[in-house]
Amino acid sequence: MAGYRAEDDYDYLFKVVLIGDSGVGKSNLLSRFTRNEFNLESKSTIGVEFATRSLNVDGKVIKAQIWDTAGQERYRAITSAYYRGAVGALLVYDVTRRTTFENVERWLKELRDHTDPNIVVMLIGNKSDLRHLVAIPTDDGREFAEKESLYFMETSALEATNVESAFAEVLTQIYRIVSKKAVETGDDAAAAASAPGKGEKINIKDDVSAMKRPGCCSN
Amino acid sequence: MRNGREGDRGREAGEGSGETPAGNSSLNLEWRFNQTLRNVQGLLKGRTFPGKILLTRKSEPHNDPVSLEPSPELGRSYSENELGSSESINSGSEGSAQVSGDMINNTKLQKTKSSITFGEGSSPDVQRSISEGRSTDSARLTKFTKELSGQTVVLENLRELAWSGIPPYMRPNIWRLLLGYAPPNSDRREGVLARKRREYLECVSLYYDIPDSERSDDEITMLRQIAVDCPRTVPDVTFFQHALVQKSLERILYTWAIRHPASGYVQGINDLVTPFLIVFLSEHLSGNVEDWSISDLSPDKISNVEADCYWCLSKLLDGMQDHYTFAQPGIQRLVFKLKELVRRIDEPVSKHMEEQGLEFLQFAFRWFNCLLIREIPFHLVTRLWDTYLAEGDALPEFLVYIFASFLLTWSDALQKYDFQEMVMFLQHLPTHGWTHQELEMVLSRAYMWHAMFNSSPSHLAS
């Protein structure tokens, strides 16, 4: 367990959810980010799955606890329970399938119904490697993201393009908000903004104490 | 409790540990029951069976008694690569990322190295192996043959026999009977099957073979979802990737979904068709599944197999209607029962999981949704399903016992993990080296617990 302990030495723990239609590549984005792996033979996600990875932001260790959700509508009753406590979300569509982009609006509503209004959301057009099949021009994605005040990026989990930067950007933005809040309103509010859901009871303690450390934040 | 089950269960566990004296058919029920109890108690004392086996394999694979009699499954489970990853998981000394990496590599290696045998077309003697000895030994074969030979099959007797495993070549017929698809009366059987198969074809032409313009938006969405999932159905068994198999799968799922509007298609139901496909195709194709060529079959045969899959899927899911309706209340209810049962059986694990904030829904949801197909090697699935189908209407309740037994296979390991490690571990359980033995242990123990707790139902009052 020693390896885990060392890895668990973090300053912040952020819960992030991956949402979007079925088959857009959520699970592969997650495995690319957390294990640098891509699996062409991946199975559909049933309910939720989970992985973590730590990143350095402004000299702080940020641990991302990422919940990957099933894309089918039938599972929303189950998966929306995992939105609670999320401080970041990657809303993914498939640049080759228009319906997955059309459904982004519904996903956004779903997210806003279940999460804190300050949640950092990034719209992601995945499968950018399939250049000859692109059905959603980059500008359409960007335009929608601007209209809805979302961050935006096109990625390819297959070619490992932008995957790292997408997650890093989301985590950095969360960190900025949280550390700013810690300065402006005191630790409790900041802690509340990133309080994980019930599933991570133990981590809350760590998290709250971690939140107290960055009294003088760097930005 | 069904009569006679104790006998089969007891014998099963005895064989698993290699302790059963020869000629065990003459042993009395009590001895067998005690034997099972002893095995199960051994497990409960922390001598976790799969972990021990894996470690034994690692250090002295040739001394393992099981290896004395080679079989495709055993050859497969001794591959070095699998040992490596089993060990890293059991020791828990490596980062979780490393563990899952190993497992994924293994899956790929397995695919090229392993052969999956569903043993149709060769004689029972050739198929015989220690792990499947019970389902193919001659006494059992005689019993099965006797049960099937009467003019009317007595389903209760057949269930008792089938619970402990069905000889592969009898499986198609017996599954059709157990599910109530084929009638017990042999005079009517062919006629009923022929009619049902025609009926399926009519449904397909009515619902599936139509242009999208005749479908509602919801139906188009559903068909699209099915099309997304078919290529992702048991992708590590390449046979399922064949275009004809994919098409069959799509037709079965879509037709089923249209005819069951309360639930419609739900992801994971695609997995549930695969054991039926394998078993019913095994009537027409022999040898390794990976070598099967579906193009060798006539369209008539394929359509019969498809029809059988459709009806058997329907029958199976009839008993689990609310597992796939909105919010999946049936699954939520069973997950709750599982949590309660585990609390009764293994207080320390249960307490640890609760302290860590681990919800049963976070891992057991998929177990109930896909009936464990995602959690064990595919070559063991049909054996597991023998027990499922033998349970009949009692299956949903019995799943709780099987899954408790499955979970507590790793009772020791779980208590060492924190929340995050537990979630990751339970998402990628180290079962890839499993043989029939580990599975039989899970089932025997489930049987024992069912016998113990079912007599005091208030233990599980919701």
XYZ file of C-alpha atoms in Angstrom:
681
model
C 0.000 0.000 0.000
C 3.019 2.238 0.289
C 2.669 3.315 -3.323
C -0.855 4.449 -2.731
C 0.033 6.445 0.329
C 2.692 8.416 -1.478
C 0.339 8.997 -4.355
C -2.327 10.125 -1.955
C -0.271 13.010 -0.725
C -2.204 15.839 -2.309
C -3.188 19.421 -1.541
C -6.587 19.392 -3.187
C -9.058 16.695 -4.113
C -11.451 17.603 -6.919
C -14.349 15.473 -8.021
C -14.941 15.596 -11.772
C -17.624 13.872 -13.840
C -17.503 12.700 -17.437
C -20.849 12.910 -19.180
C -22.241 12.763 -22.704
C -23.978 10.377 -25.079
C -23.152 6.728 -25.335
C -20.161 5.817 -27.468
C -18.559 9.275 -27.652
C -15.407 7.995 -25.958
C -15.762 9.028 -22.317
C -14.171 5.870 -20.934
C -11.250 6.086 -23.312
C -10.664 9.755 -22.462
C -10.500 8.671 -18.844
C -8.145 5.761 -19.453
C -5.961 7.910 -21.679
C -5.706 10.555 -18.967
C -5.272 8.267 -15.953
C -3.304 5.354 -17.443
C -2.231 6.584 -20.867
C -4.164 3.750 -22.451
C -6.656 3.454 -25.240
C -8.746 0.374 -25.778
C -10.383 -0.231 -29.131
C -12.339 -3.086 -27.604
C -13.865 -1.189 -24.742
C -17.268 -2.184 -23.399
C -20.132 0.144 -22.623
C -20.028 1.634 -19.145
C -22.765 0.322 -16.889
C -23.708 2.744 -14.117
C -20.476 4.514 -13.175
C -16.776 3.800 -13.159
C -14.008 5.589 -11.433
C -10.337 6.512 -11.727
C -7.968 9.083 -10.300
C -4.873 10.970 -11.230
C -2.827 13.703 -9.597
C -1.492 16.767 -11.378
C 0.685 19.685 -10.399
C -0.899 23.101 -10.652
C 0.978 26.176 -9.442
C 3.132 23.971 -7.262
C 0.129 22.308 -5.641
C -0.750 18.654 -6.038
C -4.265 18.409 -7.364
C -5.860 15.022 -7.193
C -8.670 14.464 -9.646
C -11.253 11.863 -8.708
C -13.030 11.236 -11.979
C -16.376 9.501 -12.289
C -17.127 8.110 -15.713
C -20.850 7.666 -16.326
C -22.987 5.518 -18.604
C -24.259 7.456 -21.582
C -27.679 5.915 -22.047
C -30.624 7.952 -20.846
C -31.992 5.053 -18.787
C -29.005 5.314 -16.485
C -29.420 8.985 -15.627
C -31.421 8.223 -12.511
C -28.409 6.260 -11.290
C -25.617 8.425 -12.631
C -27.030 11.798 -11.609
C -26.487 10.739 -7.991
C -22.790 10.954 -8.736
C -22.993 14.562 -9.852
C -23.353 15.664 -6.258
C -20.206 17.344 -5.035
C -18.657 17.526 -8.496
C -16.641 20.699 -9.067
C -15.794 19.958 -12.675
C -17.384 18.245 -15.641
C -16.260 17.194 -19.075
C -19.259 17.121 -21.388
C -18.257 15.017 -24.345
C -19.701 14.658 -27.848
C -18.426 12.786 -30.874
C -17.372 15.129 -33.715
C -18.517 12.525 -36.244
C -22.035 12.048 -34.895
C -24.352 15.035 -35.008
C -26.920 13.655 -32.560
C -24.315 13.484 -29.832
C -23.720 17.221 -30.322
C -27.430 17.985 -30.453
C -27.850 16.274 -27.101
C -25.250 18.465 -25.425
C -27.954 20.919 -24.441
C -29.854 18.239 -22.551
C -26.717 17.119 -20.802
C -26.003 20.659 -19.766
C -29.454 21.022 -18.264
C -29.008 17.713 -16.469
C -25.735 18.950 -15.063
C -27.101 22.303 -13.961
C -30.046 20.635 -12.260
C -27.774 18.499 -10.133
C -24.609 20.455 -9.443
C -23.285 23.636 -7.896
C -23.683 26.640 -10.245
C -19.957 27.342 -10.006
C -19.005 23.993 -11.505
C -16.323 24.232 -14.200
C -17.608 22.672 -17.407
C -15.627 21.921 -20.513
C -17.292 20.934 -23.766
C -15.237 18.320 -25.549
C -15.498 17.267 -29.173
C -13.816 13.876 -29.147
C -12.568 11.646 -31.998
C -10.855 14.532 -33.801
C -8.599 11.924 -35.426
C -11.477 10.911 -37.721
C -10.869 13.982 -39.853
C -12.644 12.796 -42.991
C -15.784 11.955 -41.001
C -16.168 15.180 -39.059
C -19.818 16.224 -38.927
C -19.489 19.071 -36.413
C -17.096 21.828 -37.496
C -14.837 23.083 -34.740
C -16.445 26.514 -34.933
C -19.877 25.085 -34.125
C -18.525 23.523 -30.991
C -16.674 26.658 -29.982
C -19.647 28.878 -30.677
C -21.944 26.761 -28.554
C -19.415 26.684 -25.760
C -19.057 30.471 -25.790
C -22.807 30.943 -25.729
C -23.081 28.697 -22.683
C -19.898 29.972 -21.003
C -18.160 26.615 -21.227
C -14.533 25.886 -21.896
C -14.009 24.091 -25.180
C -11.522 21.712 -26.710
C -11.360 19.082 -29.434
C -9.623 15.893 -28.425
C -8.597 12.499 -29.679
C -8.329 9.829 -27.023
C -6.953 7.518 -29.727
C -4.075 9.799 -30.691
C -3.754 11.297 -27.216
C -4.374 14.761 -28.624
C -5.413 17.434 -26.123
C -6.562 14.890 -23.550
C -3.996 15.936 -21.012
C -4.577 19.637 -21.673
C -8.348 19.290 -21.437
C -8.223 17.696 -17.990
C -5.408 19.987 -16.881
C -7.355 23.061 -17.962
C -10.456 21.991 -16.066
C -8.462 21.204 -12.936
C -6.531 24.459 -13.140
C -9.723 26.469 -13.473
C -11.234 24.681 -10.503
C -8.107 25.369 -8.534
C -8.233 29.065 -9.419
C -11.834 29.369 -8.285
C -11.303 27.423 -5.106
C -8.108 29.186 -4.076
C -9.625 32.571 -4.872
C -12.642 31.728 -2.799
C -10.452 30.593 0.038
C -8.928 34.073 0.108
C -12.165 35.989 -0.304
C -14.584 34.129 1.899
C -12.579 31.884 4.130
C -11.922 28.208 4.049
C -15.390 26.879 4.745
C -17.018 28.165 1.603
C -14.151 26.955 -0.518
C -14.296 23.596 1.116
C -18.020 23.436 0.489
C -17.504 24.191 -3.173
C -15.334 21.155 -3.556
C -16.854 18.895 -0.945
C -17.043 15.463 -2.465
C -20.191 13.376 -2.283
C -21.004 10.806 0.290
C -18.910 8.140 -1.370
C -15.717 9.843 -0.285
C -16.413 10.458 3.350
C -12.875 9.734 4.410
C -11.487 12.037 1.816
C -13.601 14.938 2.950
C -11.593 15.147 6.108
C -8.346 15.141 4.179
C -9.809 17.552 1.749
C -10.988 20.041 4.342
C -7.654 20.008 6.063
C -5.950 20.314 2.718
C -8.101 23.271 1.905
C -6.759 25.083 4.938
C -3.193 24.914 3.815
C -3.201 27.364 0.929
C -3.882 30.371 3.094
C -1.736 32.571 0.898
C -2.626 31.524 -2.554
C -0.367 32.068 -5.465
C -2.544 33.994 -7.868
C -35.371 -26.031 -0.675
C -35.505 -28.457 -3.511
C -34.990 -32.081 -2.678
C -31.721 -33.620 -3.543
C -29.756 -30.461 -3.994
C -27.679 -31.043 -0.952
C -26.296 -34.119 -2.590
C -25.101 -32.364 -5.647
C -23.728 -29.390 -3.836
C -21.843 -31.447 -1.350
C -20.253 -33.482 -4.001
C -19.342 -30.432 -5.927
C -17.376 -28.858 -3.150
C -15.763 -32.182 -2.343
C -14.508 -32.559 -5.855
C -13.288 -29.038 -5.885
C -10.891 -29.783 -3.089
C -10.038 -33.227 -4.337
C -11.261 -34.873 -1.156
C -14.144 -36.917 -2.363
C -13.512 -40.629 -2.239
C -14.166 -42.575 -5.386
C -17.667 -43.875 -5.911
C -19.226 -41.011 -4.054
C -22.667 -41.725 -5.397
C -23.184 -44.065 -2.477
C -22.312 -41.517 0.178
C -25.103 -40.263 2.271
C -26.456 -36.786 2.049
C -25.332 -35.750 5.474
C -21.711 -36.534 4.735
C -21.852 -34.492 1.579
C -23.527 -31.616 3.310
C -20.882 -31.600 6.017
C -18.212 -31.762 3.402
C -19.575 -28.665 1.744
C -19.899 -26.951 5.084
C -16.292 -27.759 5.866
C -15.084 -26.311 2.613
C -17.138 -23.234 3.077
C -16.027 -22.777 6.648
C -12.461 -23.056 5.489
C -13.126 -20.200 3.152
C -14.681 -18.159 5.884
C -11.626 -18.497 8.072
C -9.786 -16.266 5.710
C -8.275 -18.984 3.579
C -9.616 -17.215 0.578
C -9.708 -19.780 -2.133
C -8.920 -17.884 -5.333
C -6.129 -15.905 -3.752
C -4.511 -19.031 -2.445
C -4.805 -20.809 -5.732
C -3.276 -17.947 -7.613
C -0.326 -17.786 -5.291
C 0.193 -21.530 -5.426
C 0.212 -21.330 -9.147
C 2.777 -18.629 -9.034
C 5.286 -20.425 -6.875
C 4.814 -24.046 -7.793
C 2.445 -24.430 -10.680
C 3.355 -28.039 -11.384
C 2.583 -29.198 -7.896
C -0.948 -27.975 -8.023
C -3.106 -31.086 -8.001
C -5.349 -29.597 -10.625
C -2.590 -29.493 -13.178
C -2.352 -33.270 -13.202
C -5.100 -33.407 -15.722
C -4.703 -30.845 -18.437
C -7.682 -29.158 -19.997
C -8.046 -26.125 -22.222
C -9.145 -23.987 -19.293
C -6.280 -25.033 -17.121
C -3.665 -24.591 -19.787
C -5.039 -21.179 -20.266
C -4.961 -20.169 -16.655
C -1.353 -21.063 -16.148
C 0.047 -18.574 -18.597
C 2.830 -16.577 -17.114
C 1.405 -13.234 -17.961
C -1.716 -13.919 -16.046
C 0.271 -14.971 -13.049
C 2.099 -11.728 -13.057
C -0.955 -9.623 -12.899
C -2.803 -11.849 -10.445
C 0.038 -11.493 -8.104
C 0.316 -7.781 -8.415
C -3.348 -7.441 -7.652
C -3.305 -9.765 -4.702
C -0.300 -8.256 -3.125
C -1.742 -4.815 -3.613
C 1.749 -3.399 -3.531
C 1.597 -1.616 -6.815
C -0.179 1.476 -7.941
C -3.658 0.903 -9.182
C -2.804 2.298 -12.567
C -0.193 -0.389 -12.962
C -2.626 -3.077 -11.959
C -5.226 -2.157 -14.501
C -2.570 -1.755 -17.116
C -1.456 -5.307 -16.562
C -4.975 -6.521 -16.785
C -5.627 -4.844 -20.061
C -2.438 -6.218 -21.532
C -3.456 -9.609 -20.304
C -6.796 -9.473 -21.940
C -5.075 -8.910 -25.206
C -2.542 -11.648 -24.627
C -5.262 -14.001 -23.623
C -7.048 -13.347 -26.824
C -4.195 -14.569 -28.901
C -3.139 -17.380 -26.631
C -6.249 -18.877 -25.200
C -8.735 -21.152 -26.720
C -12.220 -21.085 -25.414
C -13.926 -24.396 -25.586
C -17.592 -24.813 -25.217
C -17.147 -28.443 -26.014
C -19.781 -29.388 -28.499
C -19.225 -32.040 -31.077
C -16.676 -34.166 -29.272
C -17.478 -37.068 -27.020
C -18.084 -36.476 -23.324
C -14.979 -38.469 -22.471
C -12.746 -36.218 -24.478
C -14.216 -33.170 -22.850
C -13.784 -34.496 -19.402
C -11.582 -32.498 -17.111
C -11.360 -32.242 -13.379
C -13.078 -28.938 -13.310
C -15.963 -30.158 -15.376
C -15.856 -33.697 -14.146
C -19.066 -33.399 -12.253
C -21.157 -32.373 -15.193
C -19.837 -35.052 -17.472
C -19.233 -38.060 -15.276
C -21.141 -41.062 -16.417
C -23.508 -41.283 -13.454
C -24.616 -37.747 -14.001
C -24.896 -38.252 -17.727
C -27.147 -41.219 -17.116
C -29.329 -39.142 -14.831
C -29.613 -36.360 -17.370
C -30.359 -38.807 -20.155
C -33.021 -40.449 -18.029
C -34.683 -37.158 -17.185
C -34.750 -36.122 -20.800
C -35.940 -39.414 -22.208
C -39.407 -39.470 -20.670
C -42.405 -38.335 -22.622
C -42.776 -35.436 -20.215
C -39.730 -33.941 -18.583
C -40.171 -33.336 -14.869
C -38.752 -29.858 -14.618
C -38.109 -30.002 -10.885
C -35.818 -33.003 -11.343
C -34.092 -31.393 -14.254
C -33.487 -28.231 -12.235
C -31.857 -30.165 -9.436
C -29.496 -31.836 -11.843
C -28.797 -28.750 -13.907
C -27.989 -26.606 -10.887
C -24.543 -28.191 -10.626
C -23.717 -27.878 -14.286
C -25.011 -29.318 -17.541
C -22.900 -31.371 -19.964
C -22.173 -28.964 -22.824
C -23.789 -30.997 -25.545
C -27.064 -31.233 -23.606
C -27.095 -27.573 -22.708
C -29.118 -26.218 -25.656
C -32.041 -28.581 -25.055
C -31.941 -28.239 -21.306
C -31.756 -24.441 -21.333
C -34.780 -24.313 -23.639
C -36.660 -26.543 -21.203
C -35.577 -24.766 -18.030
C -36.639 -21.424 -19.410
C -40.044 -22.746 -20.343
C -39.427 -22.051 -24.009
C -39.564 -25.692 -25.048
C -42.536 -27.564 -23.551
C -41.816 -30.471 -21.188
C -43.963 -32.745 -23.312
C -41.729 -34.218 -25.991
C -44.584 -34.851 -28.435
C -45.379 -31.171 -28.578
C -41.817 -29.885 -28.455
C -40.852 -29.688 -32.128
C -44.183 -28.195 -33.101
C -44.013 -25.495 -30.445
C -40.440 -24.553 -31.316
C -41.267 -24.370 -35.020
C -44.232 -22.116 -34.297
C -42.191 -19.857 -31.983
C -39.422 -19.556 -34.527
C -41.911 -18.511 -37.201
C -43.411 -16.035 -34.794
C -40.007 -14.477 -34.201
C -39.430 -14.093 -37.926
C -42.775 -12.356 -38.236
C -41.800 -9.956 -35.462
C -38.521 -9.185 -37.177
C -40.200 -8.371 -40.471
C -42.822 -6.329 -38.671
C -40.528 -4.280 -36.446
C -36.964 -4.528 -37.660
C -37.101 -4.873 -41.445
C -38.797 -1.535 -41.982
C -37.447 1.831 -43.140
C -36.552 4.382 -40.487
C -39.344 6.593 -41.780
C -41.796 4.139 -40.231
C -40.122 4.315 -36.818
C -40.806 6.814 -34.074
C -38.013 9.076 -32.838
C -37.674 6.959 -29.721
C -37.378 3.824 -31.796
C -34.681 5.385 -33.934
C -32.796 6.428 -30.811
C -33.079 2.907 -29.465
C -31.912 1.299 -32.691
C -28.969 3.692 -32.736
C -28.084 2.812 -29.165
C -28.205 -0.892 -29.997
C -25.993 -0.285 -33.039
C -23.473 1.500 -30.815
C -23.438 -1.371 -28.330
C -23.355 -4.420 -30.608
C -19.675 -3.992 -31.541
C -18.924 -3.500 -27.851
C -20.515 -6.794 -26.828
C -17.957 -9.146 -25.248
C -15.351 -7.591 -27.571
C -12.586 -9.856 -26.286
C -14.255 -12.856 -27.942
C -13.668 -12.082 -31.604
C -16.414 -14.406 -32.788
C -18.964 -11.818 -31.740
C -17.384 -9.283 -34.081
C -18.419 -11.177 -37.205
C -20.826 -9.107 -39.278
C -23.485 -11.830 -39.324
C -23.325 -12.249 -35.556
C -23.551 -8.495 -35.089
C -26.628 -8.372 -37.299
C -28.277 -11.221 -35.398
C -27.537 -9.525 -32.119
C -29.012 -6.271 -33.369
C -32.201 -7.952 -34.604
C -32.676 -9.855 -31.353
C -32.127 -6.804 -29.178
C -34.251 -4.451 -31.226
C -37.124 -6.893 -31.541
C -36.995 -7.599 -27.841
C -36.893 -3.900 -27.007
C -39.882 -3.057 -29.210
C -41.882 -5.852 -27.659
C -40.966 -4.775 -24.122
C -41.738 -1.065 -24.137
C -41.776 -0.728 -20.346
C -38.041 -1.071 -20.295
C -36.941 -0.895 -23.904
C -33.317 -1.606 -24.626
C -30.980 -0.951 -21.708
C -27.214 -1.146 -22.062
C -25.982 -4.446 -20.699
C -28.897 -6.457 -22.081
C -26.664 -6.946 -25.107
C -24.295 -8.921 -22.876
C -27.141 -11.167 -21.764
C -27.750 -12.476 -25.282
C -24.216 -13.809 -25.672
C -24.488 -16.985 -23.565
C -27.596 -17.937 -25.530
C -25.873 -17.272 -28.842
C -22.916 -19.420 -27.886
C -25.011 -22.267 -26.566
C -27.506 -22.429 -29.407
C -24.818 -22.039 -32.050
C -22.922 -24.897 -30.418
C -25.613 -27.211 -31.816
C -24.347 -26.422 -35.292
C -20.692 -25.475 -34.861
C -17.996 -27.460 -33.089
C -14.571 -26.832 -31.650
C -13.264 -23.564 -30.286
C -15.539 -20.594 -30.380
C -12.688 -18.526 -31.767
C -12.530 -20.869 -34.760
C -16.236 -20.852 -35.448
C -17.287 -19.537 -38.790
C -20.886 -18.451 -38.834
C -20.820 -18.142 -42.614
C -20.817 -21.957 -42.728
C -24.369 -21.958 -41.445
C -27.432 -21.776 -43.651
C -29.681 -18.724 -43.191
C -32.374 -21.085 -41.848
C -30.136 -22.334 -39.097
C -29.028 -18.846 -38.182
C -32.583 -17.679 -37.991
C -33.530 -20.612 -35.747
C -30.645 -19.854 -33.417
C -31.630 -16.217 -33.392
C -35.224 -17.086 -32.572
C -34.134 -19.326 -29.722
C -31.938 -16.524 -28.351
C -34.779 -14.079 -28.615
C -37.274 -16.279 -26.772
C -34.817 -17.361 -24.130
C -33.777 -13.775 -23.481
C -37.442 -12.876 -23.171
C -38.087 -15.713 -20.743
C -35.050 -14.840 -18.663
C -35.968 -11.172 -18.411
C -39.655 -11.868 -17.741
C -38.563 -12.735 -14.230
C -36.672 -9.470 -13.858
C -39.014 -6.946 -15.404
C -38.270 -4.082 -13.056
C -34.513 -4.489 -13.390
C -34.532 -2.423 -16.551
C -37.453 -0.027 -16.147
C -36.999 3.612 -15.139
C -34.488 3.998 -12.272
C -34.125 0.198 -12.323
C -35.905 -0.396 -8.992
C -35.460 -4.170 -9.172
C -31.690 -3.834 -9.247
C -31.694 -1.209 -6.513
C -33.748 -3.523 -4.320
C -31.367 -6.430 -4.849
C -28.316 -4.252 -4.251
C -29.852 -3.283 -0.925
C -30.447 -6.937 -0.073
C -26.887 -7.766 -1.015
C -25.614 -5.122 1.358
C -27.780 -6.513 4.163
C -26.682 -10.077 3.490
C -23.016 -9.160 3.449
C -23.503 -7.353 6.750
C -24.957 -10.566 8.225
C -22.237 -12.795 6.869
C -19.099 -10.724 7.198
C -19.413 -7.908 9.690
C -15.777 -6.718 9.461
C -15.851 -6.256 5.694
C -19.230 -4.671 5.829
C -18.110 -2.269 8.525
C -14.929 -1.422 6.662
C -16.814 -0.684 3.463
C -19.225 1.524 5.323
C -16.476 3.407 7.113
C -14.789 4.058 3.794
C -18.035 5.334 2.348
C -18.207 2.666 -0.322
C -21.727 2.191 -1.629
C -22.749 -1.215 -2.921
C -24.416 0.513 -5.839
C -20.981 1.673 -6.973
C -19.894 -1.846 -7.875
C -22.804 -4.268 -7.583
C -25.037 -2.369 -9.959
C -23.144 -3.719 -12.937
C -23.161 -7.220 -11.452
C -26.943 -7.303 -11.374
C -27.314 -5.436 -14.642
C -25.103 -7.837 -16.616
C -25.474 -10.904 -14.378
C -21.733 -11.137 -13.767
C -20.845 -11.588 -17.444
C -18.469 -8.639 -17.161
C -16.784 -10.007 -14.052
C -15.708 -13.552 -14.943
C -13.912 -15.077 -17.936
C -16.347 -15.731 -20.735
C -15.600 -19.447 -20.913
C -17.127 -19.829 -17.442
C -20.306 -17.928 -18.159
C -22.353 -20.800 -19.553
C -21.620 -22.904 -16.471
C -22.733 -20.046 -14.235
C -25.879 -19.734 -16.272
C -26.728 -23.409 -15.754
C -27.270 -22.490 -12.132
C -29.104 -19.274 -12.977
C -31.544 -21.058 -15.254
C -31.985 -23.943 -12.820
C -33.078 -21.413 -10.206
C -35.915 -20.299 -12.461
C -38.289 -17.872 -10.764
C -36.105 -17.832 -7.660
C -33.149 -16.461 -9.612
C -33.326 -12.772 -8.618
C -33.285 -13.638 -4.914
C -30.572 -16.224 -5.379
C -28.387 -13.770 -7.261
C -27.993 -11.939 -3.973
C -26.357 -15.032 -2.469
C -24.150 -15.688 -5.467
C -22.963 -12.090 -5.502
C -22.330 -12.047 -1.752
C -20.255 -15.173 -2.179
C -18.466 -13.653 -5.140
C -17.691 -10.431 -3.290
C -16.462 -12.165 -0.150
C -13.999 -14.182 -2.198
C -11.881 -11.076 -1.606
C -12.918 -10.460 1.967
C -9.314 -10.205 3.199
C -8.104 -7.995 0.385
C -10.996 -5.579 0.711
C -10.305 -4.903 4.348
C -6.855 -3.610 3.472
C -8.077 -1.113 0.912
C -9.322 2.431 1.299
C -12.304 3.785 -0.581
C -10.495 4.496 -3.786
C -8.573 1.234 -3.853
C -11.741 -0.717 -3.207
C -13.627 0.945 -6.044
C -10.776 0.343 -8.459
C -10.307 -3.233 -7.279
C -13.989 -4.056 -7.592
C -14.122 -2.538 -11.072
C -11.348 -4.847 -12.280
C -11.560 -7.994 -10.187
C -8.675 -10.436 -10.654
C -10.784 -13.265 -12.085
C -9.057 -13.565 -15.458
C -7.224 -16.703 -14.361
C -10.314 -18.335 -12.927
C -11.196 -21.905 -13.737
C -14.334 -23.863 -12.975
C -13.015 -24.515 -9.498
C -13.215 -20.942 -8.315
C -16.659 -20.581 -9.822
C -17.894 -23.797 -8.179
C -16.637 -22.492 -4.850
C -18.611 -19.280 -5.277
C -21.739 -21.255 -6.120
C -21.349 -23.802 -3.324
C -20.899 -21.101 -0.773
C -23.892 -19.204 -2.137
C -25.887 -22.381 -1.767
C -24.768 -22.820 1.841
C -25.632 -19.283 2.798
C -28.955 -19.553 1.103
C -29.693 -22.667 3.131
C -28.635 -20.921 6.349
C -30.327 -17.593 5.887
C -33.392 -18.591 4.019
C -34.680 -20.429 7.069
C -34.713 -17.109 8.910
C -36.070 -14.700 6.347
C -36.254 -11.853 8.822
C -32.494 -11.652 8.487
C -33.086 -10.091 5.151
C -36.263 -8.149 5.806
C -36.150 -4.955 3.847
